Amino acid sequence: MLSNQAGDGKRTSLHGHWSSKMAFVLAVTGSAVGLGNIWKFPYVAGENGGGAFVLVYLACVVAIGMPVMMSEILIGRRGRRNPVATMELLGQEEGSSKHWRYVGLLGVIAGILILSYYSVIAGWTLTYIVKSASGVFVNASTVDVVAELDAFKMNTGQMSLVHTLFMGLTIFVVARGVERGLEQAVKFMVPALLLMMLVLLGYSITSGSFGAGIDFLFTPDFSKLSWGSVLEAMGQAFFTLSIGMGAIMAYGAYLPEETSIMGASATVVAADTAIAILAGLVIFPLVFANGLQPDAGPGLVFQTLPLALGQMPGGAFFSTIFFILLSFAAWTSAIGLIEPGVAWLVEHFNRSRQQSAIIVGGAIWLLGFGSVFSWNIWRDATFFQGTVFDNLDFLTNQLMLPLGGLFIAVFAGWVMCRNSTAEELGGAGPAYSAWRFAARVIAPIGIFIVLFFAIKNVTA
Ligand code: PFF
């Protein structure tokens, strides 16, 4: 194992540092904002009846997501190593056990599993860039866009190709390293995506059934809310913020001492939530105006937007730009998913960054075929939650991330001493006390209750 203890006793990261606070905020936002906001949030909200689900999701973001994100960043910055080594080091340093490393390992595995299907859906967005640009959706009907997606889902060869392409792009950026790779990729994507969503919102307000969309998203009907939906909302909060698996911990390891963890977390949480809600505000008015179903599942965004944009002047252009930006958003998130595994290989097995990116990326690429086949040749081979894709999604979002988050909150709140966490969070004040209470009590109890009741219901 390489040492990262500098002469003055301060640890530094072996992978370099962010060039500025802004670069860190952008990188974490780039990891947070992705398919989770624009592809996943609308479709899971749609499947779970809208309003009440959205309310639980927002509550989880604020009461659990925010304190867990701060915990991850502070742990990462204190350890300055990959999540596995950091948890092991701090576990010993704080007088507990080196076995906390298994929390880091759980995160590495979660990242690998998530990216295996994330890359497949990112491949769909790459495909939709080409489809949009070639004018396939110009004046298309609802039946046409549904048929287009169905045909693509059955095309095993093409889906394999775009999944391969996306993993290639991810490996490429990660192999280049922190400074040159990660930062540059996120710098322009987040503002551009926000702008595009605002343009689409304008269109949705003028051409969609805006009232019906608002109603669906914000009028809670708690009779539609099962424990399963609550778990899904909590899982979505973890997934969308990239927390519970060490990705933010790995990014925190590159964070300069003086940056405020609280301020950075608040900015990221606000930006991520705003983009998800914006996506909902764009999608649902268009769903209702075009006779689509809100519970159409993972295909929702791939049907709604091409259909709506195909009817507007310059729609092929806007649709192309939209899917380009969505691909970028997926790309910067994929980097966060693979980073814990790559950093671990570099430090623990003394591999080069290039080698590590290729080894971890190659394994993820292979695993991804389970999800490619879930839409075609294996679509009837269902078990437990459904296809391989459905099971990976359930296992990672609804079990591994909340469990990871639970351990991280307990570690930061109970295992680390007050001095250590106060030092990282800029001293003990009211904001620090609020964080500590959330990390020690609200987050662990909240996660435990939701997991307990949801699992009891699934197995009942
Ligand atoms: N937050 C990303 C999204 O919403 O698309 C997904 C993700 C990225 C999860 C990175 C976890 C992670 F480490």
Short mmCIF file of C-alpha atoms and ligand atoms in Angstrom, two decimals:
data_model
loop_
_atom_site.label_atom_id
_atom_site.label_comp_id
_atom_site.label_asym_id
_atom_site.label_seq_id
_atom_site.Cartn_x
_atom_site.Cartn_y
_atom_site.Cartn_z
CA MET A 1 0.00 0.00 0.00
CA LEU A 2 1.26 3.46 -0.87
CA SER A 3 1.62 5.94 1.96
CA ASN A 4 -0.03 9.32 1.76
CA GLN A 5 1.20 10.91 4.94
CA ALA A 6 2.97 14.20 4.22
CA GLY A 7 5.87 15.42 6.36
CA ASP A 8 3.73 17.90 8.29
CA GLY A 9 1.33 15.17 9.35
CA LYS A 10 -1.37 16.32 6.91
CA ARG A 11 -2.55 13.71 4.50
CA THR A 12 -2.66 14.39 0.80
CA SER A 13 -4.37 12.38 -1.87
CA LEU A 14 -2.32 10.25 -4.25
CA HIS A 15 -4.60 11.15 -7.15
CA GLY A 16 -4.17 14.94 -7.10
CA HIS A 17 -6.53 17.63 -5.90
CA TRP A 18 -9.35 19.69 -7.32
CA SER A 19 -8.05 22.98 -8.67
CA SER A 20 -10.69 25.02 -6.83
CA LYS A 21 -13.76 24.75 -4.66
CA MET A 22 -15.88 25.40 -7.71
CA ALA A 23 -14.28 22.44 -9.45
CA PHE A 24 -15.25 20.15 -6.56
CA VAL A 25 -18.82 21.39 -6.46
CA LEU A 26 -19.06 20.96 -10.22
CA ALA A 27 -17.61 17.46 -10.08
CA VAL A 28 -19.95 16.29 -7.33
CA THR A 29 -22.87 17.94 -9.11
CA GLY A 30 -21.77 16.23 -12.30
CA SER A 31 -21.83 12.92 -10.50
CA ALA A 32 -25.19 13.62 -8.88
CA VAL A 33 -26.97 14.98 -11.94
CA GLY A 34 -27.44 12.18 -14.39
CA LEU A 35 -29.89 9.61 -15.67
CA GLY A 36 -31.23 9.44 -12.11
CA ASN A 37 -32.73 12.90 -12.43
CA ILE A 38 -34.00 12.92 -15.98
CA TRP A 39 -34.60 9.27 -16.83
CA LYS A 40 -35.27 7.65 -13.49
CA PHE A 41 -37.00 10.26 -11.32
CA PRO A 42 -39.93 10.82 -13.73
CA TYR A 43 -40.48 7.13 -14.35
CA VAL A 44 -40.36 5.97 -10.73
CA ALA A 45 -42.54 8.93 -9.69
CA GLY A 46 -44.92 7.90 -12.48
CA GLU A 47 -44.97 4.26 -11.40
CA ASN A 48 -45.58 5.19 -7.78
CA GLY A 49 -48.49 7.55 -8.31
CA GLY A 50 -46.75 10.96 -8.26
CA GLY A 51 -47.46 13.43 -5.42
CA ALA A 52 -47.05 11.35 -2.27
CA PHE A 53 -43.95 9.66 -3.70
CA VAL A 54 -42.41 13.04 -4.57
CA LEU A 55 -43.06 14.29 -1.05
CA VAL A 56 -41.35 11.28 0.55
CA TYR A 57 -38.46 11.62 -1.89
CA LEU A 58 -38.00 15.30 -0.96
CA ALA A 59 -38.17 14.49 2.76
CA CYS A 60 -35.51 11.79 2.31
CA VAL A 61 -33.26 14.17 0.36
CA VAL A 62 -33.35 16.77 3.13
CA ALA A 63 -33.44 14.63 6.29
CA ILE A 64 -31.25 11.72 5.19
CA GLY A 65 -29.52 12.64 1.94
CA MET A 66 -27.95 15.89 3.03
CA PRO A 67 -26.44 14.61 6.34
CA VAL A 68 -25.18 11.42 4.67
CA MET A 69 -23.57 13.45 1.89
CA MET A 70 -21.79 15.64 4.44
CA SER A 71 -20.67 12.55 6.34
CA GLU A 72 -19.25 11.02 3.18
CA ILE A 73 -17.32 14.11 2.21
CA LEU A 74 -15.86 14.61 5.68
CA ILE A 75 -14.83 10.96 5.96
CA GLY A 76 -13.27 11.12 2.50
CA ARG A 77 -11.33 14.27 3.20
CA ARG A 78 -10.06 13.01 6.56
CA GLY A 79 -8.86 9.71 5.14
CA ARG A 80 -7.66 11.00 1.76
CA ARG A 81 -7.56 7.48 0.34
CA ASN A 82 -9.92 5.26 -1.61
CA PRO A 83 -13.15 4.46 0.30
CA VAL A 84 -11.96 1.00 1.42
CA ALA A 85 -8.64 2.22 2.83
CA THR A 86 -10.19 5.36 4.26
CA MET A 87 -12.80 3.43 6.24
CA GLU A 88 -10.12 1.03 7.48
CA LEU A 89 -7.76 3.84 8.48
CA LEU A 90 -10.36 6.00 10.22
CA GLY A 91 -11.93 2.96 11.87
CA GLN A 92 -8.59 2.28 13.59
CA GLU A 93 -7.73 5.92 14.17
CA GLU A 94 -11.03 6.49 15.94
CA GLY A 95 -10.45 3.49 18.19
CA SER A 96 -12.97 1.21 16.53
CA SER A 97 -12.13 -1.54 14.06
CA LYS A 98 -10.49 -1.94 10.69
CA HIS A 99 -13.50 -3.95 9.60
CA TRP A 100 -15.21 -0.70 8.63
CA ARG A 101 -13.33 -1.32 5.40
CA TYR A 102 -16.17 -3.63 4.37
CA VAL A 103 -18.46 -0.60 4.12
CA GLY A 104 -16.01 0.78 1.57
CA LEU A 105 -15.97 -2.54 -0.22
CA LEU A 106 -19.77 -2.65 -0.30
CA GLY A 107 -19.61 0.72 -2.05
CA VAL A 108 -17.04 -0.45 -4.60
CA ILE A 109 -19.29 -3.39 -5.45
CA ALA A 110 -22.43 -1.22 -5.59
CA GLY A 111 -20.69 1.15 -8.01
CA ILE A 112 -19.69 -1.72 -10.27
CA LEU A 113 -23.19 -3.23 -10.27
CA ILE A 114 -24.94 0.12 -10.83
CA LEU A 115 -22.66 1.12 -13.68
CA SER A 116 -23.29 -2.21 -15.40
CA TYR A 117 -26.90 -1.24 -16.09
CA TYR A 118 -26.41 2.53 -16.04
CA SER A 119 -24.13 2.17 -19.03
CA VAL A 120 -26.81 0.28 -20.94
CA ILE A 121 -29.36 3.07 -20.46
CA ALA A 122 -26.67 5.63 -21.26
CA GLY A 123 -26.26 3.66 -24.49
CA TRP A 124 -29.95 4.27 -25.19
CA THR A 125 -29.32 8.02 -24.93
CA LEU A 126 -26.43 7.74 -27.39
CA THR A 127 -28.73 5.90 -29.79
CA TYR A 128 -31.38 8.59 -29.40
CA ILE A 129 -28.90 11.29 -30.39
CA VAL A 130 -28.56 9.61 -33.77
CA LYS A 131 -32.26 8.85 -34.12
CA SER A 132 -33.18 12.47 -33.29
CA ALA A 133 -30.61 13.93 -35.65
CA SER A 134 -31.78 11.73 -38.52
CA GLY A 135 -35.31 13.11 -38.19
CA VAL A 136 -36.99 9.83 -37.18
CA PHE A 137 -39.26 11.66 -34.74
CA VAL A 138 -40.36 14.55 -36.95
CA ASN A 139 -44.17 14.51 -36.85
CA ALA A 140 -44.15 11.01 -35.34
CA SER A 141 -47.31 9.80 -33.59
CA THR A 142 -47.55 8.25 -30.14
CA VAL A 143 -47.75 4.82 -31.75
CA ASP A 144 -44.61 5.56 -33.80
CA VAL A 145 -42.41 6.55 -30.82
CA VAL A 146 -43.56 3.56 -28.79
CA ALA A 147 -42.85 1.24 -31.73
CA GLU A 148 -39.43 2.84 -32.28
CA LEU A 149 -38.40 2.16 -28.67
CA ASP A 150 -39.80 -1.38 -28.75
CA ALA A 151 -37.84 -2.17 -31.91
CA PHE A 152 -34.65 -0.76 -30.38
CA LYS A 153 -35.12 -2.82 -27.21
CA MET A 154 -35.20 -5.99 -29.34
CA ASN A 155 -32.02 -5.03 -31.20
CA THR A 156 -29.43 -6.87 -29.11
CA GLY A 157 -26.54 -6.03 -31.44
CA GLN A 158 -27.13 -2.30 -31.47
CA MET A 159 -27.69 -2.12 -27.72
CA SER A 160 -24.47 -4.05 -27.10
CA LEU A 161 -22.62 -1.68 -29.39
CA VAL A 162 -23.76 1.51 -27.65
CA HIS A 163 -23.16 0.00 -24.20
CA THR A 164 -19.62 -0.82 -25.34
CA LEU A 165 -19.14 2.68 -26.71
CA PHE A 166 -20.31 4.28 -23.46
CA MET A 167 -18.04 2.11 -21.29
CA GLY A 168 -15.15 2.97 -23.62
CA LEU A 169 -15.79 6.69 -23.10
CA THR A 170 -15.97 6.23 -19.33
CA ILE A 171 -12.75 4.24 -19.13
CA PHE A 172 -11.06 6.89 -21.28
CA VAL A 173 -11.87 9.80 -18.93
CA VAL A 174 -11.13 7.89 -15.73
CA ALA A 175 -7.78 6.65 -17.06
CA ARG A 176 -6.70 10.27 -17.58
CA GLY A 177 -6.90 11.06 -13.85
CA VAL A 178 -8.57 13.55 -11.57
CA GLU A 179 -7.39 16.94 -12.73
CA ARG A 180 -7.38 16.53 -16.46
CA GLY A 181 -10.21 14.08 -16.80
CA LEU A 182 -12.99 14.58 -14.31
CA GLU A 183 -12.95 18.34 -14.01
CA GLN A 184 -12.97 19.21 -17.66
CA ALA A 185 -15.83 16.88 -18.43
CA VAL A 186 -18.19 18.49 -15.91
CA LYS A 187 -17.36 22.16 -16.34
CA PHE A 188 -19.78 23.02 -19.08
CA MET A 189 -22.26 20.15 -18.89
CA VAL A 190 -24.20 21.17 -15.76
CA PRO A 191 -24.99 24.76 -16.81
CA ALA A 192 -25.83 23.62 -20.35
CA LEU A 193 -28.18 20.95 -19.08
CA LEU A 194 -29.93 23.40 -16.77
CA LEU A 195 -30.43 25.81 -19.67
CA MET A 196 -31.82 23.07 -21.89
CA MET A 197 -34.26 21.98 -19.20
CA LEU A 198 -35.49 25.57 -18.91
CA VAL A 199 -36.06 25.77 -22.68
CA LEU A 200 -37.99 22.49 -22.53
CA LEU A 201 -39.97 23.77 -19.56
CA GLY A 202 -41.05 26.75 -21.65
CA TYR A 203 -42.27 24.37 -24.31
CA SER A 204 -44.03 22.16 -21.81
CA ILE A 205 -45.83 25.13 -20.22
CA THR A 206 -47.11 26.36 -23.57
CA SER A 207 -47.85 23.05 -25.31
CA GLY A 208 -48.41 20.45 -22.59
CA SER A 209 -51.22 19.86 -20.10
CA PHE A 210 -49.32 21.83 -17.48
CA GLY A 211 -52.08 21.82 -14.85
CA ALA A 212 -52.45 18.04 -15.04
CA GLY A 213 -48.68 17.63 -14.77
CA ILE A 214 -48.44 19.84 -11.67
CA ASP A 215 -51.36 18.06 -10.12
CA PHE A 216 -49.80 14.66 -10.67
CA LEU A 217 -46.43 15.71 -9.26
CA PHE A 218 -47.53 17.75 -6.27
CA THR A 219 -50.95 16.57 -5.08
CA PRO A 220 -50.21 13.78 -2.62
CA ASP A 221 -52.52 10.79 -2.54
CA PHE A 222 -51.22 8.72 0.35
CA SER A 223 -53.56 5.84 -0.42
CA LYS A 224 -51.23 5.01 -3.33
CA LEU A 225 -48.18 4.85 -1.08
CA SER A 226 -47.01 1.41 0.04
CA TRP A 227 -43.88 0.66 2.08
CA GLY A 228 -42.40 -0.52 -1.20
CA SER A 229 -42.94 2.95 -2.68
CA VAL A 230 -41.42 4.60 0.39
CA LEU A 231 -38.34 2.41 0.01
CA GLU A 232 -38.20 3.27 -3.68
CA ALA A 233 -38.39 7.00 -2.83
CA MET A 234 -35.58 6.63 -0.30
CA GLY A 235 -33.50 4.59 -2.76
CA GLN A 236 -34.07 7.26 -5.38
CA ALA A 237 -32.84 9.93 -2.95
CA PHE A 238 -29.59 7.95 -2.45
CA PHE A 239 -29.17 7.17 -6.13
CA THR A 240 -29.79 10.68 -7.38
CA LEU A 241 -27.36 12.22 -4.87
CA SER A 242 -24.71 9.53 -5.59
CA ILE A 243 -24.49 8.73 -1.89
CA GLY A 244 -24.23 5.51 0.11
CA MET A 245 -21.49 3.93 -1.98
CA GLY A 246 -18.33 5.92 -1.44
CA ALA A 247 -18.36 7.89 -4.70
CA ILE A 248 -18.67 11.18 -2.85
CA MET A 249 -16.15 9.86 -0.32
CA ALA A 250 -13.67 9.26 -3.14
CA TYR A 251 -14.27 12.79 -4.45
CA GLY A 252 -13.95 14.19 -0.91
CA ALA A 253 -10.45 12.70 -0.75
CA TYR A 254 -9.37 15.25 -3.36
CA LEU A 255 -10.93 18.21 -1.54
CA PRO A 256 -8.66 20.99 -0.18
CA GLU A 257 -8.74 21.60 3.59
CA GLU A 258 -10.32 25.02 3.50
CA THR A 259 -13.45 24.21 1.51
CA SER A 260 -16.74 24.28 3.45
CA ILE A 261 -18.32 20.84 3.33
CA MET A 262 -21.69 22.15 4.41
CA GLY A 263 -21.84 24.82 1.73
CA ALA A 264 -20.68 22.44 -1.00
CA SER A 265 -23.25 19.80 0.02
CA ALA A 266 -26.10 22.30 0.13
CA THR A 267 -25.26 23.55 -3.35
CA VAL A 268 -25.10 20.05 -4.80
CA VAL A 269 -28.33 18.89 -3.14
CA ALA A 270 -30.18 22.01 -4.31
CA ALA A 271 -28.95 21.72 -7.90
CA ASP A 272 -29.68 18.00 -8.11
CA THR A 273 -33.18 18.33 -6.68
CA ALA A 274 -33.97 21.31 -8.90
CA ILE A 275 -33.01 19.37 -12.03
CA ALA A 276 -35.10 16.33 -11.02
CA ILE A 277 -38.18 18.45 -10.31
CA LEU A 278 -37.60 20.37 -13.54
CA ALA A 279 -37.48 17.06 -15.41
CA GLY A 280 -40.80 16.08 -13.84
CA LEU A 281 -42.29 19.45 -14.77
CA VAL A 282 -41.16 18.96 -18.37
CA ILE A 283 -42.18 15.32 -18.74
CA PHE A 284 -45.62 14.97 -17.10
CA PRO A 285 -47.44 17.82 -18.88
CA LEU A 286 -46.22 16.26 -22.14
CA VAL A 287 -47.25 12.76 -21.02
CA PHE A 288 -50.81 13.92 -20.33
CA ALA A 289 -51.06 16.10 -23.44
CA ASN A 290 -50.05 13.20 -25.69
CA GLY A 291 -52.10 10.37 -24.23
CA LEU A 292 -49.06 8.53 -22.86
CA GLN A 293 -49.13 6.64 -19.56
CA PRO A 294 -47.26 8.10 -16.55
CA ASP A 295 -46.42 4.57 -15.41
CA ALA A 296 -44.84 3.55 -18.73
CA GLY A 297 -41.62 2.57 -16.89
CA PRO A 298 -38.00 2.99 -17.97
CA GLY A 299 -38.99 4.00 -21.51
CA LEU A 300 -40.91 7.09 -20.37
CA VAL A 301 -38.40 9.81 -21.24
CA PHE A 302 -37.41 8.05 -24.47
CA GLN A 303 -41.02 8.19 -25.66
CA THR A 304 -42.30 11.48 -24.26
CA LEU A 305 -39.61 13.90 -25.33
CA PRO A 306 -39.02 12.69 -28.89
CA LEU A 307 -42.78 12.69 -29.43
CA ALA A 308 -43.31 16.20 -28.09
CA LEU A 309 -40.22 17.66 -29.70
CA GLY A 310 -41.03 16.00 -33.02
CA GLN A 311 -44.15 18.17 -33.22
CA MET A 312 -42.40 21.47 -32.67
CA PRO A 313 -40.49 23.53 -35.23
CA GLY A 314 -36.77 22.78 -34.97
CA GLY A 315 -37.69 19.77 -32.85
CA ALA A 316 -35.12 17.43 -34.42
CA PHE A 317 -32.41 19.91 -33.44
CA PHE A 318 -33.64 20.35 -29.85
CA SER A 319 -34.12 16.63 -29.42
CA THR A 320 -30.57 15.99 -30.63
CA ILE A 321 -29.15 18.59 -28.23
CA PHE A 322 -31.23 17.17 -25.38
CA PHE A 323 -29.91 13.62 -25.82
CA ILE A 324 -26.35 14.90 -26.25
CA LEU A 325 -26.62 16.71 -22.91
CA LEU A 326 -28.23 13.71 -21.25
CA SER A 327 -25.36 11.53 -22.49
CA PHE A 328 -22.89 14.00 -21.01
CA ALA A 329 -24.77 13.95 -17.71
CA ALA A 330 -24.64 10.14 -17.73
CA TRP A 331 -20.95 10.22 -18.57
CA THR A 332 -19.98 12.46 -15.62
CA SER A 333 -22.07 10.24 -13.32
CA ALA A 334 -20.47 7.07 -14.65
CA ILE A 335 -17.09 8.50 -13.68
CA GLY A 336 -18.32 8.74 -10.07
CA LEU A 337 -19.58 5.17 -10.16
CA ILE A 338 -16.29 3.69 -11.32
CA GLU A 339 -13.96 5.96 -9.29
CA PRO A 340 -14.08 4.07 -5.93
CA GLY A 341 -13.15 0.80 -7.64
CA VAL A 342 -10.39 2.35 -9.71
CA ALA A 343 -8.90 4.30 -6.77
CA TRP A 344 -8.94 1.10 -4.72
CA LEU A 345 -7.11 -0.90 -7.37
CA VAL A 346 -4.50 1.84 -7.78
CA GLU A 347 -3.74 2.06 -4.07
CA HIS A 348 -4.28 -1.48 -2.89
CA PHE A 349 -2.81 -3.42 -5.78
CA ASN A 350 -0.30 -0.84 -6.93
CA ARG A 351 -1.70 -0.71 -10.44
CA SER A 352 -1.46 2.27 -12.76
CA ARG A 353 -4.57 4.38 -13.21
CA GLN A 354 -4.85 3.28 -16.82
CA GLN A 355 -4.61 -0.41 -15.98
CA SER A 356 -7.09 -0.06 -13.14
CA ALA A 357 -9.62 1.79 -15.29
CA ILE A 358 -9.38 -0.92 -17.94
CA ILE A 359 -9.69 -3.80 -15.46
CA VAL A 360 -12.66 -2.39 -13.52
CA GLY A 361 -14.29 -0.98 -16.67
CA GLY A 362 -13.84 -4.27 -18.50
CA ALA A 363 -15.55 -6.21 -15.71
CA ILE A 364 -18.45 -3.74 -15.69
CA TRP A 365 -18.74 -3.95 -19.47
CA LEU A 366 -19.08 -7.74 -19.29
CA LEU A 367 -21.63 -7.59 -16.48
CA GLY A 368 -23.62 -5.07 -18.49
CA PHE A 369 -24.69 -7.73 -20.95
CA GLY A 370 -27.03 -9.06 -18.27
CA SER A 371 -28.91 -5.79 -18.56
CA VAL A 372 -28.66 -5.61 -22.36
CA PHE A 373 -30.31 -9.02 -22.60
CA SER A 374 -32.98 -8.07 -20.05
CA TRP A 375 -34.80 -6.15 -22.81
CA ASN A 376 -34.64 -8.88 -25.44
CA ILE A 377 -33.39 -12.46 -25.30
CA TRP A 378 -33.70 -12.76 -21.49
CA ARG A 379 -36.78 -10.60 -21.04
CA ASP A 380 -38.92 -13.59 -20.04
CA ALA A 381 -36.27 -15.09 -17.77
CA THR A 382 -37.64 -13.33 -14.71
CA PHE A 383 -37.04 -14.06 -11.02
CA PHE A 384 -37.65 -12.27 -7.68
CA GLN A 385 -38.10 -8.62 -8.82
CA GLY A 386 -38.18 -9.34 -12.57
CA THR A 387 -35.39 -9.30 -15.15
CA VAL A 388 -31.66 -9.11 -14.39
CA PHE A 389 -31.96 -5.34 -14.85
CA ASP A 390 -34.86 -5.11 -12.36
CA ASN A 391 -33.00 -7.18 -9.79
CA LEU A 392 -29.77 -5.19 -10.10
CA ASP A 393 -31.77 -2.00 -9.75
CA PHE A 394 -33.54 -3.28 -6.62
CA LEU A 395 -30.42 -4.75 -5.04
CA THR A 396 -28.31 -1.63 -5.51
CA ASN A 397 -30.73 1.29 -5.07
CA GLN A 398 -33.05 -0.13 -2.52
CA LEU A 399 -30.71 -2.29 -0.46
CA MET A 400 -27.01 -1.55 -0.95
CA LEU A 401 -27.14 2.25 -1.08
CA PRO A 402 -29.44 2.70 1.95
CA LEU A 403 -27.37 0.15 3.90
CA GLY A 404 -24.16 1.90 2.90
CA GLY A 405 -25.71 5.22 3.93
CA LEU A 406 -26.76 3.77 7.28
CA PHE A 407 -23.23 2.60 8.06
CA ILE A 408 -21.70 5.87 6.88
CA ALA A 409 -24.05 7.94 9.07
CA VAL A 410 -23.39 5.70 12.09
CA PHE A 411 -19.65 5.88 11.49
CA ALA A 412 -19.55 9.67 11.19
CA GLY A 413 -22.09 10.22 13.98
CA TRP A 414 -21.14 7.58 16.56
CA VAL A 415 -17.70 6.14 15.79
CA MET A 416 -15.84 9.33 14.90
CA CYS A 417 -15.29 11.56 17.90
CA ARG A 418 -16.79 15.01 18.15
CA ASN A 419 -13.43 16.71 17.66
CA SER A 420 -12.70 14.96 14.39
CA THR A 421 -16.04 15.75 12.78
CA ALA A 422 -16.20 19.31 14.16
CA GLU A 423 -12.74 19.94 12.75
CA GLU A 424 -13.84 18.84 9.28
CA LEU A 425 -17.13 20.72 9.42
CA GLY A 426 -15.60 24.02 10.48
CA GLY A 427 -16.24 24.03 14.22
CA ALA A 428 -19.16 23.37 16.52
CA GLY A 429 -22.11 25.68 15.97
CA PRO A 430 -25.85 25.24 15.48
CA ALA A 431 -25.37 23.90 11.93
CA TYR A 432 -22.85 21.36 13.22
CA SER A 433 -25.24 20.25 15.96
CA ALA A 434 -28.05 19.86 13.42
CA TRP A 435 -25.81 17.70 11.23
CA ARG A 436 -24.69 15.59 14.19
CA PHE A 437 -28.24 14.97 15.34
CA ALA A 438 -29.28 14.01 11.81
CA ALA A 439 -26.28 11.69 11.36
CA ARG A 440 -26.67 10.04 14.77
CA VAL A 441 -30.44 9.79 15.01
CA ILE A 442 -32.63 10.84 12.08
CA ALA A 443 -30.76 9.17 9.21
CA PRO A 444 -30.01 5.80 10.89
CA ILE A 445 -33.49 5.43 12.37
CA GLY A 446 -35.21 6.64 9.20
CA ILE A 447 -33.25 4.25 6.97
CA PHE A 448 -33.72 1.37 9.38
CA ILE A 449 -37.50 1.81 9.64
CA VAL A 450 -38.02 2.06 5.88
CA LEU A 451 -35.78 -0.93 5.15
CA PHE A 452 -37.41 -2.98 7.89
CA PHE A 453 -41.02 -2.43 6.83
CA ALA A 454 -40.32 -2.63 3.11
CA ILE A 455 -38.42 -5.91 3.43
CA LYS A 456 -41.08 -7.31 5.72
CA ASN A 457 -43.68 -6.51 3.07
CA VAL A 458 -41.64 -7.92 0.19
CA THR A 459 -41.09 -11.19 2.02
CA ALA A 460 -44.58 -11.41 3.55
N1 PFF B 1 -26.47 10.23 -9.21
C1 PFF B 1 -26.43 9.60 -10.50
C2 PFF B 1 -27.71 9.89 -11.23
O1 PFF B 1 -28.63 10.46 -10.63
O2 PFF B 1 -27.80 9.56 -12.40
C3 PFF B 1 -26.19 8.12 -10.40
C4 PFF B 1 -24.99 7.80 -9.57
C5 PFF B 1 -23.75 8.31 -9.94
C6 PFF B 1 -25.10 7.06 -8.43
C7 PFF B 1 -22.64 8.08 -9.17
C8 PFF B 1 -24.01 6.80 -7.65
C9 PFF B 1 -22.78 7.32 -8.03
F1 PFF B 1 -21.76 7.09 -7.32
#
